[in-house]
PDB file of C-alpha atoms in Angstrom:
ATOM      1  CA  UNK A 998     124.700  68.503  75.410  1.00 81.00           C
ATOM      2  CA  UNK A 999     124.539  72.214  77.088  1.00 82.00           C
ATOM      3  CA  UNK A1000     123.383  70.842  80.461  1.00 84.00           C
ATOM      4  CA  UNK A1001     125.517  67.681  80.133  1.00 85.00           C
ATOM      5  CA  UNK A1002     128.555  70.345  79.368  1.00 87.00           C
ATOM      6  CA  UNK A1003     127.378  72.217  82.684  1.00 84.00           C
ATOM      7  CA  UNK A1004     127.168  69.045  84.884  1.00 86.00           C
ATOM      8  CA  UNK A1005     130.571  67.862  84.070  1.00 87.00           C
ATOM      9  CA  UNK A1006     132.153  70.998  84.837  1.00 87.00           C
ATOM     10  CA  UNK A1007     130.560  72.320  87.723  1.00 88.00           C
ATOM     11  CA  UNK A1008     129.679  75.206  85.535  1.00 88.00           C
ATOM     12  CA  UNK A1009     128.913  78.865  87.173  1.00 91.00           C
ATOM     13  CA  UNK A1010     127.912  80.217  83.566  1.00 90.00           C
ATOM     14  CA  UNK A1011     126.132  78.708  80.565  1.00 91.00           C
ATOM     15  CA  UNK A1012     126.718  80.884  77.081  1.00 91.00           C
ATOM     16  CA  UNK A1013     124.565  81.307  74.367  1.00 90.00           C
ATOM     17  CA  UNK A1014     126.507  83.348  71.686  1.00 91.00           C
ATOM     18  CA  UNK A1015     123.965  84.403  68.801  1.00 90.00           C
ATOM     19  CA  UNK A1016     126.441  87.284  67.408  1.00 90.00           C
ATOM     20  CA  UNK A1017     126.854  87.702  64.440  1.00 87.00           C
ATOM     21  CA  UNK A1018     129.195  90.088  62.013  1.00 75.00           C
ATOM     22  CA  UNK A1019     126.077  92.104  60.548  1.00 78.00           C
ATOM     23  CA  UNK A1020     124.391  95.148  62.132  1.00 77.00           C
ATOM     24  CA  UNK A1021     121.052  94.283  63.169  1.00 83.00           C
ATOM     25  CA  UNK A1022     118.689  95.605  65.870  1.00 88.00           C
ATOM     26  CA  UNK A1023     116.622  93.005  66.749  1.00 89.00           C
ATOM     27  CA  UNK A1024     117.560  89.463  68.011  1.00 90.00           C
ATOM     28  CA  UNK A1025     115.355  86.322  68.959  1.00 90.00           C
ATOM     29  CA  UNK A1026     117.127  83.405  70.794  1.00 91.00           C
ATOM     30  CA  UNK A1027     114.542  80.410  70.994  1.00 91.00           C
ATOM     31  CA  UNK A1028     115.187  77.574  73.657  1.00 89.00           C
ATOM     32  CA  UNK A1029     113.149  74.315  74.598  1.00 89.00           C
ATOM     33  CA  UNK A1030     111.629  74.751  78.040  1.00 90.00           C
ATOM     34  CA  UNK A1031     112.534  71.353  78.434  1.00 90.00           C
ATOM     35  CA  UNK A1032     116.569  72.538  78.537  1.00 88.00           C
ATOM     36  CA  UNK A1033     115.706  75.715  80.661  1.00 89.00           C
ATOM     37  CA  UNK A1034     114.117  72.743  83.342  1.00 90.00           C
ATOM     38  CA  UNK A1035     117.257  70.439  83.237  1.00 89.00           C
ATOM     39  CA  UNK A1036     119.040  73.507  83.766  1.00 89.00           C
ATOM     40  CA  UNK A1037     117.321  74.294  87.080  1.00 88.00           C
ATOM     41  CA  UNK A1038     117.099  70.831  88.176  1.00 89.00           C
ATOM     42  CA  UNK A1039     120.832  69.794  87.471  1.00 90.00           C
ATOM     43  CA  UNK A1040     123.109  72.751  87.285  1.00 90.00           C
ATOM     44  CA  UNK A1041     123.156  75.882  89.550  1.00 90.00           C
ATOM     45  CA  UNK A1042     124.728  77.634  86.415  1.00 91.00           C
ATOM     46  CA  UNK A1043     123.088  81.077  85.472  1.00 93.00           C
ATOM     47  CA  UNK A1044     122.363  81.772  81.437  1.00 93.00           C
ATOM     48  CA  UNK A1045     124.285  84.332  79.245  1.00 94.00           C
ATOM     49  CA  UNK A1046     122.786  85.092  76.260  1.00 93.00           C
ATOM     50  CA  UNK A1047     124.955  87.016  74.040  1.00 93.00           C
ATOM     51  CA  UNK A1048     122.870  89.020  70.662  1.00 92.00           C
ATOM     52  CA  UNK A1049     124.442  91.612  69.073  1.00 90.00           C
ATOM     53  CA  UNK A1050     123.188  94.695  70.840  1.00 89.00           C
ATOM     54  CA  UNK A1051     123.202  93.459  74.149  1.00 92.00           C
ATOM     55  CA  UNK A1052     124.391  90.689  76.604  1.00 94.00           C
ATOM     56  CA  UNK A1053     121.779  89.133  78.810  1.00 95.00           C
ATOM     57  CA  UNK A1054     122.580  87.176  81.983  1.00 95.00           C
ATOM     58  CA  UNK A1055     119.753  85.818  83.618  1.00 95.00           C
ATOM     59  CA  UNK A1056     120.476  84.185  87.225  1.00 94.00           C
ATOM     60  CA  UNK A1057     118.971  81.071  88.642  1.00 92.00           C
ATOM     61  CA  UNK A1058     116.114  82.674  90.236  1.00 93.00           C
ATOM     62  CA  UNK A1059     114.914  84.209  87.375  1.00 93.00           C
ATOM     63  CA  UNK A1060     115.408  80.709  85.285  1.00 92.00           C
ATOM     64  CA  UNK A1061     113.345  79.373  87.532  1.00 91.00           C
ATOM     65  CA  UNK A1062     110.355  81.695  87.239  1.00 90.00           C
ATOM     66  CA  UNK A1063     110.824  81.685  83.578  1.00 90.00           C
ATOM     67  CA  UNK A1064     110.903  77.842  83.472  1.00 89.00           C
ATOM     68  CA  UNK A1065     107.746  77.409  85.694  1.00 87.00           C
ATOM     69  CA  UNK A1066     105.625  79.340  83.231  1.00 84.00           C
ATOM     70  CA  UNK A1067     106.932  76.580  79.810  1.00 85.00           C
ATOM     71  CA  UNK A1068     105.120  74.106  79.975  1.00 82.00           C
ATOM     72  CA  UNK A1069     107.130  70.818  78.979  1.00 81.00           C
ATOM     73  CA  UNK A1070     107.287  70.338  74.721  1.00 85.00           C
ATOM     74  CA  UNK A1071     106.876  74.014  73.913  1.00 89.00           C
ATOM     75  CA  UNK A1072     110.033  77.030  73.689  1.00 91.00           C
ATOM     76  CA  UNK A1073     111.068  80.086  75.436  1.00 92.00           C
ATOM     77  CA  UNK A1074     111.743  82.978  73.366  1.00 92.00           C
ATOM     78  CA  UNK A1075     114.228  85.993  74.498  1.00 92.00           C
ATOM     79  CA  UNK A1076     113.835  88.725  72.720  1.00 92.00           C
ATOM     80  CA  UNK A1077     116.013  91.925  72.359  1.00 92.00           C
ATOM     81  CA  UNK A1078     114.566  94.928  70.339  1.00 92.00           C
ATOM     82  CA  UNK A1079     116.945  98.198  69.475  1.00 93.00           C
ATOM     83  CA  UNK A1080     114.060 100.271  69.208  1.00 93.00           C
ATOM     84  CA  UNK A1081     116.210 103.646  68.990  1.00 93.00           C
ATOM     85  CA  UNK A1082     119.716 104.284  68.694  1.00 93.00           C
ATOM     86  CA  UNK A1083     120.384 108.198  68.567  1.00 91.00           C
ATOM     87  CA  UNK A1084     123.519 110.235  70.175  1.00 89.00           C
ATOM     88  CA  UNK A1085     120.852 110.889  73.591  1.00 88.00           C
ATOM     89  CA  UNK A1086     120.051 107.586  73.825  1.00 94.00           C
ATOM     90  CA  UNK A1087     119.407 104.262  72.998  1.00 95.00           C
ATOM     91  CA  UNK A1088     116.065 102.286  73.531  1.00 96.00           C
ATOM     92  CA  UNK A1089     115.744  98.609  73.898  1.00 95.00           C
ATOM     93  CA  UNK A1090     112.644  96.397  74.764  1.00 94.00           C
ATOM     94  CA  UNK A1091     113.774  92.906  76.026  1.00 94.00           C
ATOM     95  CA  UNK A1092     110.971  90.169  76.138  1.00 92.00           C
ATOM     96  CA  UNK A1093     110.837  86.244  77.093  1.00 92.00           C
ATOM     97  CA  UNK A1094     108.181  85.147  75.549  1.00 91.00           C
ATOM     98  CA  UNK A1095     106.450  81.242  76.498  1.00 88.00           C
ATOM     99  CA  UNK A1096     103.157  79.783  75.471  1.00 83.00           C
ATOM    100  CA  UNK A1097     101.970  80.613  77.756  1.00 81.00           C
ATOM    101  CA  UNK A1098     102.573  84.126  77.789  1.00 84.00           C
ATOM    102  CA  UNK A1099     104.910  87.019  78.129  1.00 89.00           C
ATOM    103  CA  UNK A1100     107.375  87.118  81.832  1.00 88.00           C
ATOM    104  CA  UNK A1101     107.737  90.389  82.786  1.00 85.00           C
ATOM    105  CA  UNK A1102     108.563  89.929  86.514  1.00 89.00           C
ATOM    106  CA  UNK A1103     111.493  87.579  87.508  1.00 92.00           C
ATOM    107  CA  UNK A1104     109.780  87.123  91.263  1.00 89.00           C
ATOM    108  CA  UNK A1105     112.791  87.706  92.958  1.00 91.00           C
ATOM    109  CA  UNK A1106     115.313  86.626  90.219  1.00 94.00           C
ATOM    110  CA  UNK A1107     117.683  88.994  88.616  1.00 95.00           C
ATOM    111  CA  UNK A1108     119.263  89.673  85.135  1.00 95.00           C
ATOM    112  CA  UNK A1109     122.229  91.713  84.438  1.00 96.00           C
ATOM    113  CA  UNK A1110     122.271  93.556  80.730  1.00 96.00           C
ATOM    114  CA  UNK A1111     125.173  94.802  79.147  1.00 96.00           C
ATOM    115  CA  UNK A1112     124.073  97.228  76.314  1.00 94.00           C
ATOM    116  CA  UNK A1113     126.934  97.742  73.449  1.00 92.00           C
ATOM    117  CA  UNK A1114     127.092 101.632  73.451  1.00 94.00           C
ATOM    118  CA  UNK A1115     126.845 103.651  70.383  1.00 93.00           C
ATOM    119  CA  UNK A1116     130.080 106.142  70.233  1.00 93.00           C
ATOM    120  CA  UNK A1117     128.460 109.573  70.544  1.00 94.00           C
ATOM    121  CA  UNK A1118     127.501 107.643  73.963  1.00 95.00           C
ATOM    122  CA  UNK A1119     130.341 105.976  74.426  1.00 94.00           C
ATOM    123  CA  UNK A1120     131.744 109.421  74.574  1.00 94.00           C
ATOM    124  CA  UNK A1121     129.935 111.072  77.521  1.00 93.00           C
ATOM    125  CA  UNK A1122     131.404 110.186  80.965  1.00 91.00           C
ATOM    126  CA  UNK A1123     127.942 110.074  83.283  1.00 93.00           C
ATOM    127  CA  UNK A1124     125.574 107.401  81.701  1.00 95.00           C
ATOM    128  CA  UNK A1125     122.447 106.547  83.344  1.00 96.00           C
ATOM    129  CA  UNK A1126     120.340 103.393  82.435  1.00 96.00           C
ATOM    130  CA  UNK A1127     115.644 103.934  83.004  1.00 96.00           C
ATOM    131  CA  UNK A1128     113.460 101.644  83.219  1.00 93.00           C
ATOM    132  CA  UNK A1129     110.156 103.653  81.098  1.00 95.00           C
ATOM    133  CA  UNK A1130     106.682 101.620  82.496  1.00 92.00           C
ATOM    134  CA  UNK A1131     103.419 101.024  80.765  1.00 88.00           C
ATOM    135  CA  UNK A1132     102.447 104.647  80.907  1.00 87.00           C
ATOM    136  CA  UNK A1133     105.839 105.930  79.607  1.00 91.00           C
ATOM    137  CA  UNK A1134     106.831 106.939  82.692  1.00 93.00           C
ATOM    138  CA  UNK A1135     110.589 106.700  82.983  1.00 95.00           C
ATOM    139  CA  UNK A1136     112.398 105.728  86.489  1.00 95.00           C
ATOM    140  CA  UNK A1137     115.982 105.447  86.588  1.00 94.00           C
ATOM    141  CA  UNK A1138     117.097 101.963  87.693  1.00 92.00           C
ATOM    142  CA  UNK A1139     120.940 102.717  87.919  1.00 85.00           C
ATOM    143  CA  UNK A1140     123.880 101.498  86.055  1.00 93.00           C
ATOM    144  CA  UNK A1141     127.648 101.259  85.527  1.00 94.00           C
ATOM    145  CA  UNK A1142     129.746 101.895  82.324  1.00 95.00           C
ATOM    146  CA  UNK A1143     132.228  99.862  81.119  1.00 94.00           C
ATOM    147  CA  UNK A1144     135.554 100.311  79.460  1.00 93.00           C
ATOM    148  CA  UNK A1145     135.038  97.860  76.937  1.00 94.00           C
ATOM    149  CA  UNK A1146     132.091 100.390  75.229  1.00 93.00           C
ATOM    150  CA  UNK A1147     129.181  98.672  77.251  1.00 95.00           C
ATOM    151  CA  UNK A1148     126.479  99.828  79.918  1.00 96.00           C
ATOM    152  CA  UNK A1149     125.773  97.440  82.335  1.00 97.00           C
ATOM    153  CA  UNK A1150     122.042  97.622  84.573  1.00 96.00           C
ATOM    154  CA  UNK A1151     120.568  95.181  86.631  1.00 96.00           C
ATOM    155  CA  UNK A1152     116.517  93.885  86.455  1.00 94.00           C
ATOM    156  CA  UNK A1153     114.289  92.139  88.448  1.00 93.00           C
ATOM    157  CA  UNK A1154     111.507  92.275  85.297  1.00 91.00           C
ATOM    158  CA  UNK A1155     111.745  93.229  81.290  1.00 92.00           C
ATOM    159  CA  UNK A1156     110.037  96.050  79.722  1.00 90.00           C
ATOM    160  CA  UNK A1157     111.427  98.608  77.635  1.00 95.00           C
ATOM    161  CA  UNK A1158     114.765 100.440  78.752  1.00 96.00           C
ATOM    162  CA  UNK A1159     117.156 102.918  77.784  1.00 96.00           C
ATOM    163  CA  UNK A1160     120.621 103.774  78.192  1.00 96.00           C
ATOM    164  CA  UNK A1161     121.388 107.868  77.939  1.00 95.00           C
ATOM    165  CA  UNK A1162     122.805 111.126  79.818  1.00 93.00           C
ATOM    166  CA  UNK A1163     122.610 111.536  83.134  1.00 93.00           C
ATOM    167  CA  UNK A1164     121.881 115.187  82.043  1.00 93.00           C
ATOM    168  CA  UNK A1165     119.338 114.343  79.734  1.00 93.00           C
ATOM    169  CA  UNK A1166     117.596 111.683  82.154  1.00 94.00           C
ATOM    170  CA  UNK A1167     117.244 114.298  84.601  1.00 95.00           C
ATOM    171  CA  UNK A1168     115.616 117.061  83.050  1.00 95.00           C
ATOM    172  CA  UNK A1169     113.061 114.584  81.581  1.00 94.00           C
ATOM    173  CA  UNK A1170     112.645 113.270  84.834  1.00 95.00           C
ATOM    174  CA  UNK A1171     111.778 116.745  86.193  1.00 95.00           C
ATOM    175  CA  UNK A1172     109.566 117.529  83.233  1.00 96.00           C
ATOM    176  CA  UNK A1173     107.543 114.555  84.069  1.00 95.00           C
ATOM    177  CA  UNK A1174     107.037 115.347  87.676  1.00 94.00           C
ATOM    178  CA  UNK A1175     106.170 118.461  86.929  1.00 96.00           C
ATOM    179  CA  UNK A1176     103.691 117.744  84.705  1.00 95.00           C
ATOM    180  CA  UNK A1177     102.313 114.835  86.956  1.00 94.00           C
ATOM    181  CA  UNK A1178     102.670 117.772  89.807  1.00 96.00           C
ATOM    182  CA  UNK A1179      99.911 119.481  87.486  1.00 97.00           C
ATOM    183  CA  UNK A1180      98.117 116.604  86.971  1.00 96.00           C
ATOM    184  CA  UNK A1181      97.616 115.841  90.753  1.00 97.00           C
ATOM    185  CA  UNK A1182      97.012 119.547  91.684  1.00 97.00           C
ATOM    186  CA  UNK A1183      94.261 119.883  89.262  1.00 98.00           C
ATOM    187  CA  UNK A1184      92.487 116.892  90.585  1.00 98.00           C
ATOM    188  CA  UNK A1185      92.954 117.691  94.142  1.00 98.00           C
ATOM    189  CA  UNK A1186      91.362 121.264  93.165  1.00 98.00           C
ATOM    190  CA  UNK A1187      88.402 119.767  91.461  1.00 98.00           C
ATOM    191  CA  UNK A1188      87.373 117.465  94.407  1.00 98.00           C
ATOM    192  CA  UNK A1189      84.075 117.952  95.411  1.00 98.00           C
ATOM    193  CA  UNK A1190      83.111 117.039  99.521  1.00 98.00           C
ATOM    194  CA  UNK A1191      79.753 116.566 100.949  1.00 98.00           C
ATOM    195  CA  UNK A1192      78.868 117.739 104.549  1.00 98.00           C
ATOM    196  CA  UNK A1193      76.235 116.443 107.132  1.00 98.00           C
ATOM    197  CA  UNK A1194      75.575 117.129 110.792  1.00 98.00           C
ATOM    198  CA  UNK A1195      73.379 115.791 113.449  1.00 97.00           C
ATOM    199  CA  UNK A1196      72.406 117.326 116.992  1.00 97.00           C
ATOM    200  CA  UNK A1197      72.978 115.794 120.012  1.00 96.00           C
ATOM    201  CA  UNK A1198      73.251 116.458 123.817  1.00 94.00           C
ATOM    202  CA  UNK A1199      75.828 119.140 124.222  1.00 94.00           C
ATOM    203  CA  UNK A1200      77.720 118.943 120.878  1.00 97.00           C
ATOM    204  CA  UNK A1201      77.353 118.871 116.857  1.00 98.00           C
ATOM    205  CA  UNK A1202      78.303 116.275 114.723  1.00 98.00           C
ATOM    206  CA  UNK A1203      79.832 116.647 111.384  1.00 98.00           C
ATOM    207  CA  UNK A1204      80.140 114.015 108.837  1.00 98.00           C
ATOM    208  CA  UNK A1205      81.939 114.748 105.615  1.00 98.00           C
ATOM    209  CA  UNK A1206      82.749 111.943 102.225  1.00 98.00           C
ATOM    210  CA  UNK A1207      84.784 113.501  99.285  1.00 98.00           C
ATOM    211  CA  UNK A1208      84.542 112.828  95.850  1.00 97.00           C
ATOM    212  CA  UNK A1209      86.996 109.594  94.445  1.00 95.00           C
ATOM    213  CA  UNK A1210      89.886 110.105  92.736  1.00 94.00           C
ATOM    214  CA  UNK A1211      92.356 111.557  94.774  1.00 96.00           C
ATOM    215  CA  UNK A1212      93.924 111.887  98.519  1.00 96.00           C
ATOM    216  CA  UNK A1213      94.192 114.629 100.944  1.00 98.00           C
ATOM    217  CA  UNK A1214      96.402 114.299 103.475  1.00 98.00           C
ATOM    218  CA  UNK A1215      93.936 115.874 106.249  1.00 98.00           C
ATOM    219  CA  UNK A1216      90.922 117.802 106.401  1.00 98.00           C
ATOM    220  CA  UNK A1217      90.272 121.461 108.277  1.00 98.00           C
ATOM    221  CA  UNK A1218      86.910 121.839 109.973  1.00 98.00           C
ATOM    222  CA  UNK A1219      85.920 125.849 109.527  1.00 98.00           C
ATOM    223  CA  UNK A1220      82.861 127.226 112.121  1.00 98.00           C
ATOM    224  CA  UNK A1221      81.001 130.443 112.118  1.00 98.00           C
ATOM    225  CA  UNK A1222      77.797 131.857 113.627  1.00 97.00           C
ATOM    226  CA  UNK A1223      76.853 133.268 110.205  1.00 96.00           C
ATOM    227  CA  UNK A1224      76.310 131.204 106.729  1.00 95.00           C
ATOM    228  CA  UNK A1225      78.046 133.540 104.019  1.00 95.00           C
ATOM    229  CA  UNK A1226      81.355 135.105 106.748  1.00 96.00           C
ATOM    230  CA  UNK A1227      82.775 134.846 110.074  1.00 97.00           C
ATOM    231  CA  UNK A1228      84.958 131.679 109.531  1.00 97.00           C
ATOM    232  CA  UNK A1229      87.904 133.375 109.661  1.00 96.00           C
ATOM    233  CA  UNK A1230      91.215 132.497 108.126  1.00 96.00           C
ATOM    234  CA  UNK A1231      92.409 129.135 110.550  1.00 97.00           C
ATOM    235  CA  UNK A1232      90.603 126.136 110.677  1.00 98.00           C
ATOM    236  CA  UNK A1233      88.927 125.743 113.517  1.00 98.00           C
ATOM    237  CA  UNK A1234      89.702 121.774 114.067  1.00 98.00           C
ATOM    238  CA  UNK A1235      92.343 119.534 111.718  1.00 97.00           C
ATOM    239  CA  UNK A1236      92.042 116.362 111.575  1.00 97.00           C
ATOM    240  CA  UNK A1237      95.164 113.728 112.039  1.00 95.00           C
ATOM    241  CA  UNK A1238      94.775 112.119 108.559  1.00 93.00           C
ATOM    242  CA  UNK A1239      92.952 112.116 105.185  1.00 95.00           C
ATOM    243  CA  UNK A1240      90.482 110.091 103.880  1.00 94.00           C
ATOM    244  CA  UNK A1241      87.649 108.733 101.727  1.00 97.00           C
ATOM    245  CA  UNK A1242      85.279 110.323 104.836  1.00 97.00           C
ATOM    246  CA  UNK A1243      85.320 112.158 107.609  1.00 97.00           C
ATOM    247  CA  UNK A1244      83.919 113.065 110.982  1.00 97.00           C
ATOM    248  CA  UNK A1245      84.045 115.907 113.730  1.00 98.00           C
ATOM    249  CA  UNK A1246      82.583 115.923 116.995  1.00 98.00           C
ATOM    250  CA  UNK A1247      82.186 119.775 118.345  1.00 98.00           C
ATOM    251  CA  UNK A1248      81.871 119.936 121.762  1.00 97.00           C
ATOM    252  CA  UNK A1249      82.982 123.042 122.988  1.00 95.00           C
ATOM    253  CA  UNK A1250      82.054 126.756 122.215  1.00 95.00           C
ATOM    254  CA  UNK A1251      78.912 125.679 122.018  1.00 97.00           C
ATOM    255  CA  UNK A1252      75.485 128.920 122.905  1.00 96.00           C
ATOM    256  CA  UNK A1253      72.113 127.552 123.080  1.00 95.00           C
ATOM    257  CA  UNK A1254      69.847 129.333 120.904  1.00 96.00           C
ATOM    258  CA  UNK A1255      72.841 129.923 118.445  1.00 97.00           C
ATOM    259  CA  UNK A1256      72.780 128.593 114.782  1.00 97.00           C
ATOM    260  CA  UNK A1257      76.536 127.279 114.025  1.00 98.00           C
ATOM    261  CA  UNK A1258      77.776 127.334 110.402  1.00 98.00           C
ATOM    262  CA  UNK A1259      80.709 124.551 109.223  1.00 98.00           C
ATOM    263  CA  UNK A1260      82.731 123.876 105.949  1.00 98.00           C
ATOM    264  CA  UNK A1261      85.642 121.491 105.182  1.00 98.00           C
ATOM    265  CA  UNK A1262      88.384 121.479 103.095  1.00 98.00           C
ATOM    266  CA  UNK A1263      90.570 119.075 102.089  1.00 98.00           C
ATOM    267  CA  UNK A1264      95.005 119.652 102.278  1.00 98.00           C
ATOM    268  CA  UNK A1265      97.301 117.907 100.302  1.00 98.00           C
ATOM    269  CA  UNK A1266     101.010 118.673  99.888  1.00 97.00           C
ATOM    270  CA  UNK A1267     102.166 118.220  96.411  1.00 97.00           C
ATOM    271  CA  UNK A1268     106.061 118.929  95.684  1.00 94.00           C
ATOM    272  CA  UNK A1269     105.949 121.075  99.042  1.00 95.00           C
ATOM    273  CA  UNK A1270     102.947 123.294  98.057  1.00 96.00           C
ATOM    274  CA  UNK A1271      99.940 123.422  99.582  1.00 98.00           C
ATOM    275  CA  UNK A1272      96.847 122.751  97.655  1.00 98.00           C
ATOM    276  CA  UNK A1273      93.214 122.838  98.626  1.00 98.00           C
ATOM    277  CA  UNK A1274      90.237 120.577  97.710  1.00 98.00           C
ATOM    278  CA  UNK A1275      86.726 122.694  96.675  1.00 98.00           C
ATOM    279  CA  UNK A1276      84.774 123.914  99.800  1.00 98.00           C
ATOM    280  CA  UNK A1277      82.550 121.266 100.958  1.00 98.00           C
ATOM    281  CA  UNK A1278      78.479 121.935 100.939  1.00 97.00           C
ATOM    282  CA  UNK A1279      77.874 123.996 104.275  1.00 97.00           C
ATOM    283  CA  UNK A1280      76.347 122.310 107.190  1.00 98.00           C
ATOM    284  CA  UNK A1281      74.493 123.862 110.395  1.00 97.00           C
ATOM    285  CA  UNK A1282      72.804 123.358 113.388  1.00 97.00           C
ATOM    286  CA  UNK A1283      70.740 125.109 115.977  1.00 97.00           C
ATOM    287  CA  UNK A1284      71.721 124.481 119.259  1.00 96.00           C
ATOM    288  CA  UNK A1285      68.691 124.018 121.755  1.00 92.00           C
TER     289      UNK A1285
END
């Protein structure tokens, strides 16, 4: 009767309202995948599901990608969890659920959520809505507040999400790249490179491979005529670009009978400072 509703009237929207009068935090709204795939095929309307804690319109991209993942007989379940509600913020994971597996990505489709704000929210002017990943890693994904006590965001995929401060969202945002910052400088400090040469007619070959794990943006070359000093405090070659491995092809500056020393570090900038891989394990060559 929905889709038959839809046909007749050349409908833009189709609405689900599951509200209800009671205060709940979770909703479930369960649909035959056989209606989601009339939908598609006869209508070009989009879906609006309405729970109690949010509003959920999913366009006809994403019905489509959720639809091709039912298979005919079985049900599509949408989901929206409350799983925090505190004056900072509010949390919500939103799910559709098949038999064939959860839908996180919407390939291209889109679906606009209205969150019903609590009032200690409600209250503060500059909201901002985050999308928090796997890792609990939280990205801000934009937003708009209403004046009928709702956020609105828009989604290409579902995951967990929350509505809070613009304030707040930013200093936890800087907290985390801070301590990601740390993360990454501590592995680029700890990387380990290995150093090789090889002789040749008129020039020395270097050959370096560092440790996996993390980048460097380039590599500097250091040369010296003795093994423990003398390299001085600039590279004596950079290369263009980082890299799993390396190479250097000295050609110049170049004494017969003289033994010539090399090391190589790896650079990275991280949060515009300059960090530095281990030394590599020295390599020389006597020139004949």
């Amino acid at each position: 009767k929905i889709v038959e509703k839809a046909v007749e009237n050349n409908s833009k929207e189709i609405v689900i309202d599951t509200t209800t009068a009671k205060d709940t935090t979770s909703a479930e709204v369960k649909l035959l995948a056989d209606t989601i795939q009339k939908i598609v095929d006869k209508t070009t309307a989009d879906i609006v599901i309405k729970t109690d804690n949010a509003e959920v319109e999913l366009d006809q991209a994403a019905i489509k990608e959720i639809a091709k993942t039912a298979p005919v007989g079985t049900s599509i379940t949408l989901i929206v969890d409350k799983t925090k509600d505190i004056e900072s913020a509010m949390h919500f994971e939103l799910k559709i659920v098949t038999d064939a597996g959860i839908v996180k990505d919407f390939n291209g489709g889109k679906a606009i959520v209205k969150i019903n704000l609590n009032k200690a929210l409600n209250a503060i002017e500059k909201l901002i809505a985050v999308y928090i990943d796997d890792n609990g890693k939280y990205h801000k994904i934009g937003g708009e507040k209403n004046t009928d006590g709702t956020y609105s965001f828009t989604t290409a995929h579902f995951s967990e999400y929350a509505v809070m401060s613009e304030e707040e969202a930013d200093k936890i945002l800087k907290q985390q790249d801070e301590e990601y910052n740390a993360y990454l400088e501590k592995g680029v400090k700890n990387t380990t490179i290995k150093l090789t040469s090889t002789l040749g007619k008129g020039f020395i070959k270097l050959n370096w491979k560092k440790s996996l794990g993390y980048k460097v943006d380039y590599y500097e070359v250091y040369k010296s005529t003795k093994r423990y000093s003398g390299y001085g405090t600039e590279p004596y070659y950079e290369t263009k670009q980082g890299g799993i491995t390396g190479w250097y092809k000295n050609t110049k500056e170049l004494k017969k009978g003289t033994r010539y020393y090399y090391k190589v570090r790896g650079v990275r900038d991280i949060a515009g400072e300059t960090v530095y891989t281990q030394w590599s394990t020295k390599a020389w060559r006597l020139v004949k």
